[in-house]
Amino acid sequence: MEICLKSKEEIGYMREAGRILAACHREISRMIQPGVTPLAIDAFVEEYLARHGATPEQKGYRGFPFAICSSVNDTVCHGFPTDTPLKEGDVVTIDMVVNKDGWLADSGWSYGVGAIGKPLQKLLLRTEQALYEGITQAQVGNTIGDIGYVLEKAAKRGRYGIVKPLVGHGIGKRIHEPPEVPNFGRRGEGVRLAEGMVITIEPIFTLGSTGAVLWNDDGWSIQTADGSCGVQFEHTIAITKEGPVILTE
């Protein structure tokens, strides 16, 4: 499948979806506290998007039944929201794709619940920092490997694991478009970035050093093999002549 370059107008449509998504995440950040259930967050997101003329794109995608992915502690991605209340010391990742008038934006964010331990605090901080370091590499003429290189370097600095099977991707009218954007790589290798590309950058790091994961029987949720916590930070980025533009903030 060919990479689909977007016009400035089309990127503007995606930015509208991204603004709604970012505002929704800000509301979620205020909801996150001990006692709140992921299912309550899911219901809020569905209602919030409806009020803003948008829909949750992943609901129904390949049978996925929810508006959000909610991944708690050692579940690192694609978790189902449940009625189990979040508790003090948990970390939860809320990931969603917003459809506004047929154009999509994608952002996942990890949140500490109440007071969390110092190792998790550092993991959250350094994974978020890694995201922004990766974004600086999203320049016309650079390569996908340039992005992966700085993400991998950030993980190694913290001695964190990288969940290598899970990668960023192109996005537009479909959730997953080429190219893939791994969280590891070598400078100068891979697809060269061009004006009009829109990609997600989404480092997923674990406290355990291997980053090895297992797929659960539900066919969606993914857990660390060693039981350590994992976190994810993700933005949708447009590649422009002026530099990377974050569409989901």
XYZ file of N, CA and C in Angstrom:
747
model
N 0.844 -1.200 0.000
C 0.000 0.000 0.000
C 0.881 1.252 0.000
N 0.566 2.203 -0.851
C 1.363 3.421 -0.951
C 1.091 4.365 0.212
N 2.115 5.163 0.530
C 1.941 6.201 1.540
C 1.075 7.306 0.972
N 0.061 7.702 1.721
C -0.883 8.727 1.269
C -0.470 10.082 1.847
N -0.021 10.971 0.968
C 0.330 12.327 1.407
C -0.926 13.161 1.517
N -0.977 14.004 2.550
C -2.150 14.834 2.792
C -1.877 16.282 2.401
N -2.907 16.929 1.878
C -2.812 18.355 1.579
C -2.928 19.156 2.872
N -2.616 20.452 2.803
C -2.768 21.307 3.975
C -4.211 21.315 4.457
N -5.158 21.289 3.515
C -6.571 21.269 3.883
C -6.914 19.985 4.631
N -6.420 18.863 4.131
C -6.707 17.584 4.782
C -6.061 17.503 6.161
N -4.848 18.032 6.287
C -4.211 18.078 7.607
C -5.027 18.955 8.552
N -5.613 20.006 8.024
C -6.490 20.852 8.834
C -7.692 20.084 9.363
N -8.269 19.204 8.545
C -9.385 18.369 9.004
C -8.929 17.432 10.126
N -7.729 16.860 9.952
C -7.207 15.971 10.984
C -6.903 16.733 12.273
N -6.511 17.971 12.111
C -6.226 18.786 13.291
C -7.494 19.038 14.101
N -8.626 19.184 13.409
C -9.895 19.353 14.126
C -10.197 18.113 14.954
N -9.996 16.930 14.368
C -10.177 15.690 15.130
C -9.206 15.653 16.304
N -7.977 16.089 16.061
C -6.965 16.084 17.114
C -7.277 17.040 18.243
N -7.863 18.173 17.934
C -8.218 19.128 18.990
C -9.297 18.561 19.901
N -10.273 17.888 19.301
C -11.315 17.259 20.104
C -10.702 16.179 20.990
N -9.814 15.380 20.409
C -9.168 14.305 21.150
C -8.357 14.869 22.318
N -7.575 15.904 22.054
C -6.738 16.486 23.108
C -7.594 17.055 24.235
N -8.684 17.720 23.884
C -9.570 18.269 24.907
C -10.202 17.154 25.731
N -10.528 16.052 25.075
C -11.090 14.900 25.786
C -10.062 14.325 26.755
N -8.810 14.215 26.338
C -7.763 13.725 27.246
C -7.600 14.654 28.445
N -7.745 15.954 28.238
C -7.628 16.873 29.379
C -8.737 16.605 30.394
N -9.932 16.310 29.906
C -11.040 15.968 30.802
C -10.758 14.645 31.513
N -10.221 13.676 30.777
C -9.897 12.383 31.383
C -8.866 12.546 32.486
N -7.869 13.406 32.258
C -6.815 13.592 33.266
C -7.400 14.059 34.591
N -8.524 14.788 34.530
C -9.174 15.243 35.760
C -10.026 14.142 36.398
N -10.398 13.145 35.598
C -11.208 12.039 36.111
C -10.364 10.977 36.814
N -9.107 10.870 36.429
C -8.275 9.769 36.908
C -8.000 9.924 38.398
N -8.550 9.005 39.188
C -8.321 8.978 40.624
C -8.748 7.616 41.151
N -8.287 7.259 42.327
C -8.710 5.977 42.885
C -10.233 5.885 42.974
N -10.773 4.727 42.588
C -12.212 4.493 42.654
C -12.930 4.653 41.336
N -12.348 5.366 40.397
C -12.956 5.522 39.077
C -12.750 4.235 38.274
N -13.766 3.828 37.517
C -13.622 2.627 36.700
C -13.312 3.000 35.252
N -12.511 2.188 34.577
C -12.285 2.418 33.155
C -13.571 2.431 32.334
N -14.566 1.633 32.726
C -15.842 1.657 31.998
C -16.520 3.020 32.117
N -16.378 3.680 33.260
C -16.944 5.025 33.407
C -16.229 6.008 32.483
N -14.908 5.845 32.346
C -14.161 6.704 31.422
C -14.607 6.442 29.987
N -14.785 5.181 29.639
C -15.253 4.816 28.302
C -16.593 5.467 27.993
N -17.529 5.411 28.943
C -18.850 6.018 28.736
C -18.734 7.526 28.585
N -17.860 8.137 29.385
C -17.653 9.581 29.266
C -17.127 9.948 27.887
N -16.141 9.199 27.405
C -15.537 9.509 26.107
C -16.578 9.400 25.000
N -17.375 8.370 25.013
C -18.387 8.216 23.966
C -19.357 9.396 23.970
N -19.779 9.805 25.158
C -20.712 10.932 25.266
C -20.027 12.244 24.865
N -18.770 12.433 25.291
C -18.040 13.660 24.974
C -17.865 13.810 23.462
N -17.458 12.748 22.808
C -17.254 12.825 21.357
C -18.560 13.116 20.639
N -19.648 12.502 21.077
C -20.951 12.745 20.446
C -21.336 14.216 20.566
N -21.070 14.816 21.726
C -21.395 16.238 21.918
C -20.591 17.136 20.997
N -19.440 16.660 20.532
C -18.565 17.459 19.683
C -18.582 17.003 18.225
N -19.602 16.262 17.864
C -19.779 15.878 16.465
C -18.760 14.897 15.951
N -18.213 14.078 16.864
C -17.175 13.105 16.501
C -17.581 11.722 16.986
N -16.849 10.722 16.537
C -17.111 9.341 16.937
C -15.810 8.631 17.288
N -15.891 7.577 18.131
C -14.702 6.780 18.457
C -14.438 5.760 17.347
N -13.386 5.965 16.595
C -13.149 5.172 15.398
C -12.858 3.706 15.707
N -12.234 3.422 16.852
C -11.880 2.025 17.084
C -13.057 1.183 17.557
N -14.166 1.828 17.965
C -15.329 1.043 18.367
C -15.897 0.343 17.136
N -15.861 -0.970 17.159
C -16.286 -1.766 16.010
C -15.162 -2.130 15.064
N -13.980 -1.527 15.254
C -12.838 -1.842 14.391
C -12.391 -3.269 14.663
N -12.539 -4.116 13.663
C -12.214 -5.543 13.801
C -12.882 -6.150 15.032
N -14.064 -5.633 15.360
C -14.843 -6.174 16.464
C -14.523 -5.594 17.825
N -13.621 -4.609 17.903
C -13.300 -4.023 19.208
C -14.546 -3.318 19.750
N -14.958 -3.629 21.002
C -16.290 -3.186 21.440
C -16.362 -1.868 22.203
N -15.246 -1.146 22.359
C -15.253 0.021 23.233
C -14.765 1.285 22.516
N -15.049 2.436 23.147
C -14.618 3.720 22.604
C -13.147 3.988 22.884
N -12.614 3.363 23.930
C -11.212 3.556 24.306
C -10.546 2.200 24.518
N -9.228 2.205 24.452
C -8.428 1.129 25.028
C -7.985 1.615 26.408
N -8.143 0.756 27.410
C -7.768 1.096 28.774
C -6.834 0.008 29.292
N -5.568 0.358 29.472
C -4.540 -0.631 29.798
C -3.927 -0.279 31.148
N -4.075 -1.189 32.117
C -3.695 -0.917 33.502
C -2.469 -1.744 33.891
N -1.465 -1.071 34.427
C -0.262 -1.689 34.997
C 0.481 -2.549 33.985
N 0.434 -3.884 34.114
C 1.216 -4.727 33.210
C 0.518 -4.989 31.887
N -0.715 -4.515 31.714
C -1.336 -4.502 30.389
C -0.844 -3.243 29.684
N -0.133 -3.419 28.578
C 0.545 -2.273 27.969
C -0.214 -1.692 26.783
N -1.175 -2.429 26.237
C -1.853 -1.926 25.045
C -3.138 -2.709 24.799
N -4.127 -2.017 24.202
C -5.366 -2.624 23.708
C -6.199 -3.292 24.798
N -6.065 -2.810 26.036
C -6.867 -3.361 27.117
C -8.325 -2.971 27.010
N -9.198 -3.863 27.460
C -10.640 -3.590 27.510
C -10.965 -2.807 28.791
N -11.775 -1.750 28.697
C -12.255 -1.104 29.919
C -13.089 -2.090 30.744
N -12.886 -2.065 32.073
C -13.616 -2.961 32.972
C -14.283 -2.150 34.075
N -15.071 -2.852 34.904
C -15.698 -2.197 36.042
C -14.861 -2.318 37.315
N -13.601 -2.740 37.174
C -12.695 -2.786 38.316
C -12.164 -1.387 38.603
N -12.430 -0.826 39.781
C -11.986 0.541 40.063
C -10.463 0.664 40.029
N -9.987 1.776 39.503
C -8.563 2.087 39.594
C -8.194 2.304 41.050
N -6.979 1.903 41.417
C -6.565 2.052 42.811
C -5.277 2.860 42.902
N -5.057 3.383 44.093
C -3.857 4.181 44.364
C -2.611 3.408 43.935
N -1.743 4.080 43.175
C -0.504 3.470 42.741
C -0.552 2.811 41.384
N -1.754 2.685 40.805
C -1.874 2.133 39.454
C -1.345 3.120 38.421
N -1.056 2.596 37.239
C -0.837 3.436 36.065
C -1.783 2.922 34.985
N -2.463 3.838 34.306
C -3.439 3.454 33.289
C -3.185 4.246 32.019
N -3.220 3.545 30.887
C -3.080 4.179 29.582
C -4.441 4.224 28.912
N -4.855 5.413 28.507
C -6.100 5.600 27.763
C -5.727 5.985 26.337
N -6.112 5.133 25.403
C -5.761 5.311 23.989
C -7.050 5.380 23.188
N -7.127 6.347 22.281
C -8.348 6.478 21.478
C -8.039 7.072 20.108
N -8.920 6.761 19.165
C -8.870 7.329 17.821
C -10.187 8.057 17.586
N -10.096 9.322 17.220
C -11.282 10.155 17.015
C -11.514 10.362 15.526
N -12.752 10.177 15.116
C -13.187 10.427 13.739
C -14.034 11.689 13.730
N -13.584 12.675 12.999
C -14.342 13.911 12.799
C -14.493 14.125 11.299
N -15.704 13.952 10.805
C -16.003 14.151 9.380
C -15.124 13.283 8.482
N -14.843 12.059 8.945
C -14.113 11.099 8.120
C -12.603 11.143 8.264
N -12.086 12.114 9.013
C -10.641 12.220 9.214
C -10.301 11.877 10.662
N -9.139 11.232 10.858
C -8.825 10.618 12.136
C -7.645 11.282 12.836
N -7.646 11.146 14.151
C -6.498 11.506 14.983
C -6.392 10.460 16.084
N -5.167 10.182 16.521
C -4.895 9.071 17.430
C -3.940 9.548 18.519
N -4.298 9.299 19.772
C -3.399 9.661 20.872
C -3.673 8.776 22.071
N -2.612 8.193 22.611
C -2.688 7.461 23.862
C -1.848 8.173 24.911
N -2.305 8.122 26.163
C -1.599 8.821 27.233
C -1.684 7.992 28.498
N -0.594 7.928 29.234
C -0.556 7.174 30.483
C -0.663 8.119 31.676
N -1.412 7.664 32.678
C -1.690 8.470 33.862
C -1.387 7.667 35.120
N -0.728 8.312 36.075
C -0.605 7.719 37.395
C -1.883 7.943 38.176
N -2.266 6.967 38.981
C -3.495 7.049 39.776
C -3.115 7.363 41.222
N -3.480 8.558 41.686
C -3.105 8.956 43.033
C -1.592 9.032 43.176
N -1.100 8.669 44.338
C 0.337 8.667 44.606
C 0.946 7.386 44.042
N 1.953 7.533 43.188
C 2.617 6.370 42.600
C 4.082 6.361 43.007
N 4.690 5.183 42.950
C 6.083 5.048 43.366
C 7.047 5.769 42.443
N 8.244 6.036 42.957
C 9.242 6.783 42.186
C 9.645 6.086 40.887
N 9.806 4.750 40.876
C 10.147 4.114 39.597
C 9.101 4.369 38.510
N 7.825 4.322 38.875
C 6.772 4.594 37.893
C 6.749 6.064 37.511
N 6.990 6.946 38.479
C 7.055 8.370 38.157
C 8.114 8.623 37.097
N 9.291 8.027 37.279
C 10.383 8.215 36.319
C 10.040 7.606 34.967
N 9.405 6.429 34.976
C 9.020 5.791 33.718
C 8.050 6.672 32.934
N 7.058 7.228 33.617
C 6.111 8.126 32.958
C 6.824 9.340 32.380
N 7.650 9.980 33.192
C 8.347 11.199 32.768
C 9.257 10.923 31.574
N 10.049 9.862 31.664
C 11.045 9.623 30.629
C 10.420 9.095 29.337
N 9.309 8.388 29.426
C 8.649 7.939 28.203
C 7.988 9.123 27.491
N 7.384 10.019 28.262
C 6.816 11.231 27.655
C 7.924 12.075 27.031
N 9.046 12.224 27.725
C 10.168 12.976 27.158
C 10.656 12.331 25.865
N 10.687 11.002 25.850
C 11.130 10.295 24.647
C 10.218 10.605 23.466
N 8.898 10.675 23.722
C 7.964 11.036 22.649
C 8.368 12.359 22.009
N 8.624 13.369 22.822
C 8.943 14.687 22.271
C 10.325 14.709 21.611
N 11.249 13.890 22.110
C 12.530 13.760 21.428
C 12.334 13.134 20.049
N 11.451 12.139 19.970
C 11.143 11.528 18.682
C 10.506 12.506 17.726
N 9.626 13.342 18.246
C 8.939 14.315 17.395
C 9.929 15.288 16.762
N 10.998 15.641 17.462
C 11.975 16.569 16.881
C 12.617 16.004 15.619
N 12.598 14.683 15.478
C 13.203 14.038 14.308
C 12.232 13.919 13.130
N 10.985 14.295 13.328
C 9.962 14.144 12.285
C 10.039 15.315 11.302
N 11.158 15.371 10.598
C 11.465 16.471 9.692
C 11.526 15.960 8.255
N 11.103 16.795 7.318
C 11.245 16.464 5.901
C 12.704 16.106 5.619
N 12.922 14.968 4.982
C 14.258 14.526 4.637
C 14.877 13.557 5.621
N 14.388 13.546 6.869
C 14.840 12.541 7.820
C 14.180 11.199 7.498
N 14.546 10.165 8.229
C 13.971 8.846 7.997
C 13.237 8.350 9.235
N 12.430 7.305 9.022
C 11.762 6.645 10.142
C 12.799 6.136 11.144
N 13.945 5.682 10.631
C 15.013 5.204 11.512
C 15.556 6.276 12.427
N 15.539 7.539 11.983
C 15.998 8.638 12.829
C 15.097 8.787 14.053
N 13.791 8.612 13.843
C 12.845 8.677 14.965
C 13.095 7.507 15.910
N 13.140 6.294 15.348
C 13.339 5.111 16.170
C 14.637 5.140 16.956
N 15.671 5.710 16.340
C 16.985 5.772 16.996
C 16.909 6.552 18.305
N 16.265 7.720 18.282
C 16.237 8.524 19.504
C 15.301 7.923 20.545
N 14.225 7.240 20.099
C 13.362 6.565 21.062
C 14.106 5.424 21.746
N 14.828 4.640 20.954
C 15.593 3.524 21.516
C 16.670 4.041 22.471
N 17.334 5.119 22.092
C 18.377 5.698 22.939
C 17.795 6.142 24.278
N 16.583 6.728 24.250
C 15.928 7.174 25.483
C 15.608 5.986 26.385
N 15.125 4.894 25.796
C 14.823 3.703 26.589
C 16.088 3.137 27.232
N 17.160 3.102 26.472
C 18.413 2.563 27.006
C 18.953 3.421 28.144
N 18.777 4.736 28.044
C 19.230 5.613 29.130
C 18.560 5.241 30.451
N 17.273 4.919 30.381
C 16.534 4.567 31.591
C 16.558 3.093 31.920
N 17.228 2.303 31.072
C 17.255 0.842 31.220
C 15.838 0.263 31.185
N 15.031 0.819 30.306
C 13.664 0.345 30.138
C 13.566 -0.610 28.956
N 12.539 -1.450 28.996
C 12.260 -2.306 27.856
C 11.450 -1.562 26.811
N 11.635 -1.920 25.559
C 10.843 -1.383 24.441
C 9.918 -2.491 23.957
N 8.630 -2.192 23.873
C 7.676 -3.178 23.353
C 7.749 -3.123 21.824
N 8.666 -3.899 21.268
C 9.001 -3.783 19.849
C 7.888 -4.225 18.887
N 7.008 -5.170 19.260
C 5.951 -5.533 18.310
C 4.927 -4.421 18.061
N 4.854 -3.438 18.951
C 3.869 -2.366 18.832
C 4.563 -1.117 18.291
N 4.034 -0.574 17.206
C 4.716 0.510 16.495
C 3.747 1.632 16.172
N 4.302 2.811 15.897
C 3.516 3.889 15.331
C 3.195 3.589 13.877
N 2.460 4.487 13.251
C 1.937 4.186 11.914
C 1.446 5.455 11.236
N 1.279 5.348 9.927
C 0.585 6.409 9.219
C -0.892 6.406 9.584
N -1.561 7.537 9.355
C -2.978 7.667 9.682
C -3.587 8.728 8.787
N -4.869 8.610 8.532
C -5.577 9.580 7.697
C -7.065 9.307 7.752
N -7.582 8.668 6.714
C -8.965 8.212 6.725
C -9.083 6.785 7.269
N -7.929 6.144 7.447
C -7.866 4.817 8.063
C -6.953 4.891 9.282
N -7.241 4.023 10.259
C -6.445 4.045 11.491
C -4.989 3.721 11.194
N -4.786 2.669 10.426
C -3.418 2.231 10.155
C -3.114 2.351 8.672
N -2.202 3.241 8.358
C -1.698 3.408 7.001
C -0.175 3.251 7.057
N 0.460 2.983 5.923
C 1.926 3.007 5.924
C 2.414 4.453 6.076
N 3.616 4.609 6.632
C 4.588 3.588 7.021
C 4.445 3.207 8.486
N 5.028 2.066 8.876
C 5.181 1.757 10.287
C 6.291 2.629 10.879
N 6.127 2.948 12.172
C 7.093 3.816 12.861
C 7.564 3.094 14.123
N 8.573 2.230 14.027
C 9.050 1.482 15.199
C 9.673 2.395 16.255
N 9.698 1.872 17.480
C 10.296 2.604 18.592
C 11.769 2.260 18.778
N 12.392 1.842 17.707
C 13.817 1.525 17.687
C 14.273 1.682 16.241
N 15.549 1.830 16.024
C 16.015 1.953 14.639
C 17.420 2.514 14.553
N 17.856 2.684 13.313
C 19.173 3.249 13.035
C 19.018 4.521 12.217
N 19.863 5.459 12.480
C 19.822 6.728 11.744
C 19.993 6.473 10.240
N 19.211 7.181 9.456
C 19.341 7.118 8.005
C 18.657 5.937 7.360
N 18.061 5.038 8.154
C 17.419 3.857 7.578
C 15.902 3.994 7.573
N 15.276 3.263 6.663
C 13.819 3.260 6.593
C 13.278 4.317 5.653
N 11.972 4.441 5.657
C 11.264 5.373 4.776
C 11.706 6.803 5.052
N 11.922 7.567 3.978
C 12.294 8.976 4.128
C 11.021 9.807 4.280
N 11.041 10.719 5.239
C 9.864 11.535 5.538
C 9.696 12.637 4.498
N 8.445 12.829 4.089
C 8.129 13.816 3.057
C 6.994 14.709 3.527
N 6.954 15.910 2.990
C 5.882 16.842 3.311
C 4.535 16.193 3.002
N 3.598 16.307 3.926
C 2.259 15.756 3.726
C 2.044 14.401 4.381
N 3.120 13.765 4.863
C 2.935 12.537 5.625
C 2.357 12.870 6.991
N 1.479 12.004 7.484
C 0.959 12.122 8.852
C 1.157 10.777 9.528
N 1.834 10.800 10.662
C 2.199 9.569 11.363
C 1.884 9.696 12.845
N 1.831 8.550 13.511
C 1.824 8.557 14.967
C 3.205 8.133 15.457
N 3.630 8.771 16.530
C 4.841 8.370 17.246
C 4.370 7.967 18.626
N 4.718 6.735 19.067
C 4.115 6.225 20.287
C 5.046 5.268 21.044
N 6.053 5.810 21.729
C 6.913 4.938 22.526
C 6.120 4.210 23.605
N 6.376 2.903 23.721
C 5.802 2.077 24.782
C 6.974 1.414 25.497
N 7.244 1.884 26.708
C 8.372 1.403 27.492
C 7.862 0.661 28.724
N 8.673 -0.290 29.216
C 8.318 -1.070 30.400
C 9.404 -0.944 31.462
N 8.995 -1.122 32.733
C 9.983 -1.125 33.809
C 10.930 -2.304 33.666
N 10.421 -3.437 33.216
C 11.285 -4.571 32.927
C 12.139 -4.276 31.719
N 13.362 -4.806 31.701
C 14.327 -4.401 30.684
C 14.142 -5.077 29.329
N 13.341 -6.151 29.263
C 13.238 -6.868 27.982
C 12.175 -6.294 27.063
N 11.078 -5.782 27.629
C 9.958 -5.321 26.800
C 9.166 -6.443 26.177
N 9.444 -7.680 26.562
C 8.732 -8.833 25.990
C 7.272 -8.826 26.438
N 6.378 -9.218 25.527
C 4.945 -9.176 25.812
C 4.258 -10.463 25.379
N 3.048 -10.651 25.936
C 2.207 -11.792 25.620
C 0.820 -11.291 25.227
N 0.213 -11.944 24.221
C -1.154 -11.614 23.825
C -2.128 -12.431 24.661
N -3.165 -11.798 25.198
C -4.149 -12.490 26.016
C -5.200 -13.189 25.156
N -5.993 -14.033 25.811
C -6.973 -14.844 25.097
C -8.101 -14.018 24.474
N -8.293 -12.769 24.925
C -9.349 -11.941 24.328
C -8.991 -11.485 22.915
N -7.768 -11.759 22.482
C -7.354 -11.417 21.129
C -6.913 -9.979 20.954
N -6.980 -9.190 22.010
C -6.633 -7.773 21.928
C -5.563 -7.353 22.928
N -5.833 -7.555 24.214
C -4.962 -6.981 25.234
C -3.608 -7.670 25.264
N -2.591 -6.874 25.577
C -1.196 -7.310 25.523
C -0.542 -6.988 26.869
N 0.093 -7.988 27.469
C 0.699 -7.829 28.784
C 2.205 -8.074 28.725
N 2.912 -7.472 29.674
C 4.343 -7.734 29.767
C 4.562 -9.179 30.218
N 5.572 -9.808 29.665
C 5.880 -11.193 30.018
C 6.403 -11.309 31.444
N 7.045 -10.247 31.938
C 7.649 -10.308 33.271
C 6.777 -9.688 34.354
N 5.570 -9.213 33.985
C 4.665 -8.631 34.967
C 4.963 -7.198 35.349
N 5.957 -6.579 34.717
C 6.280 -5.188 35.040
C 5.293 -4.243 34.370
N 5.195 -3.038 34.908
C 4.282 -2.036 34.348
C 4.849 -1.458 33.054
N 3.941 -1.061 32.174
C 4.325 -0.395 30.939
C 3.505 0.862 30.742
N 4.064 1.817 30.000
C 3.361 3.068 29.720
C 3.546 3.442 28.257
N 2.635 4.294 27.795
C 2.647 4.728 26.393
C 2.304 6.208 26.315
N 3.004 6.916 25.420
C 2.651 8.298 25.101
C 2.655 8.432 23.588
N 1.583 8.983 23.061
C 1.398 8.995 21.597
C 0.766 10.298 21.131
N 1.346 10.863 20.079
C 0.753 11.992 19.370
C 0.645 11.652 17.884
N -0.274 12.330 17.218
C -0.362 12.310 15.760
C 0.376 13.535 15.228
N 1.276 13.304 14.267
C 2.207 14.335 13.802
C 2.093 14.516 12.291
N 1.977 15.758 11.844
C 2.049 16.073 10.414
C 3.469 16.513 10.070
N 3.976 15.994 8.951
C 5.302 16.375 8.474
C 5.121 17.547 7.512
N 5.683 18.703 7.850
C 5.540 19.893 7.017
C 6.914 20.518 6.749
N 6.954 21.404 5.762
C 8.213 22.086 5.452
C 8.698 22.919 6.640
N 7.769 23.360 7.467
C 8.121 24.193 8.619
C 8.545 23.361 9.821
N 8.435 22.037 9.713
C 8.776 21.170 10.832
C 7.580 20.334 11.275
N 7.768 19.486 12.278
C 6.673 18.636 12.733
C 5.572 19.449 13.400
N 4.331 19.086 13.114
C 3.175 19.738 13.706
C 2.388 18.688 14.487
N 2.259 18.900 15.785
C 1.483 17.971 16.633
C 0.006 18.291 16.440
N -0.756 17.310 15.969
C -2.182 17.512 15.690
C -3.055 17.179 16.876
N -2.489 16.559 17.920
C -3.284 16.076 19.041
C -2.903 16.767 20.343
N -2.812 18.105 20.286
C -2.584 18.865 21.518
C -3.363 20.161 21.466
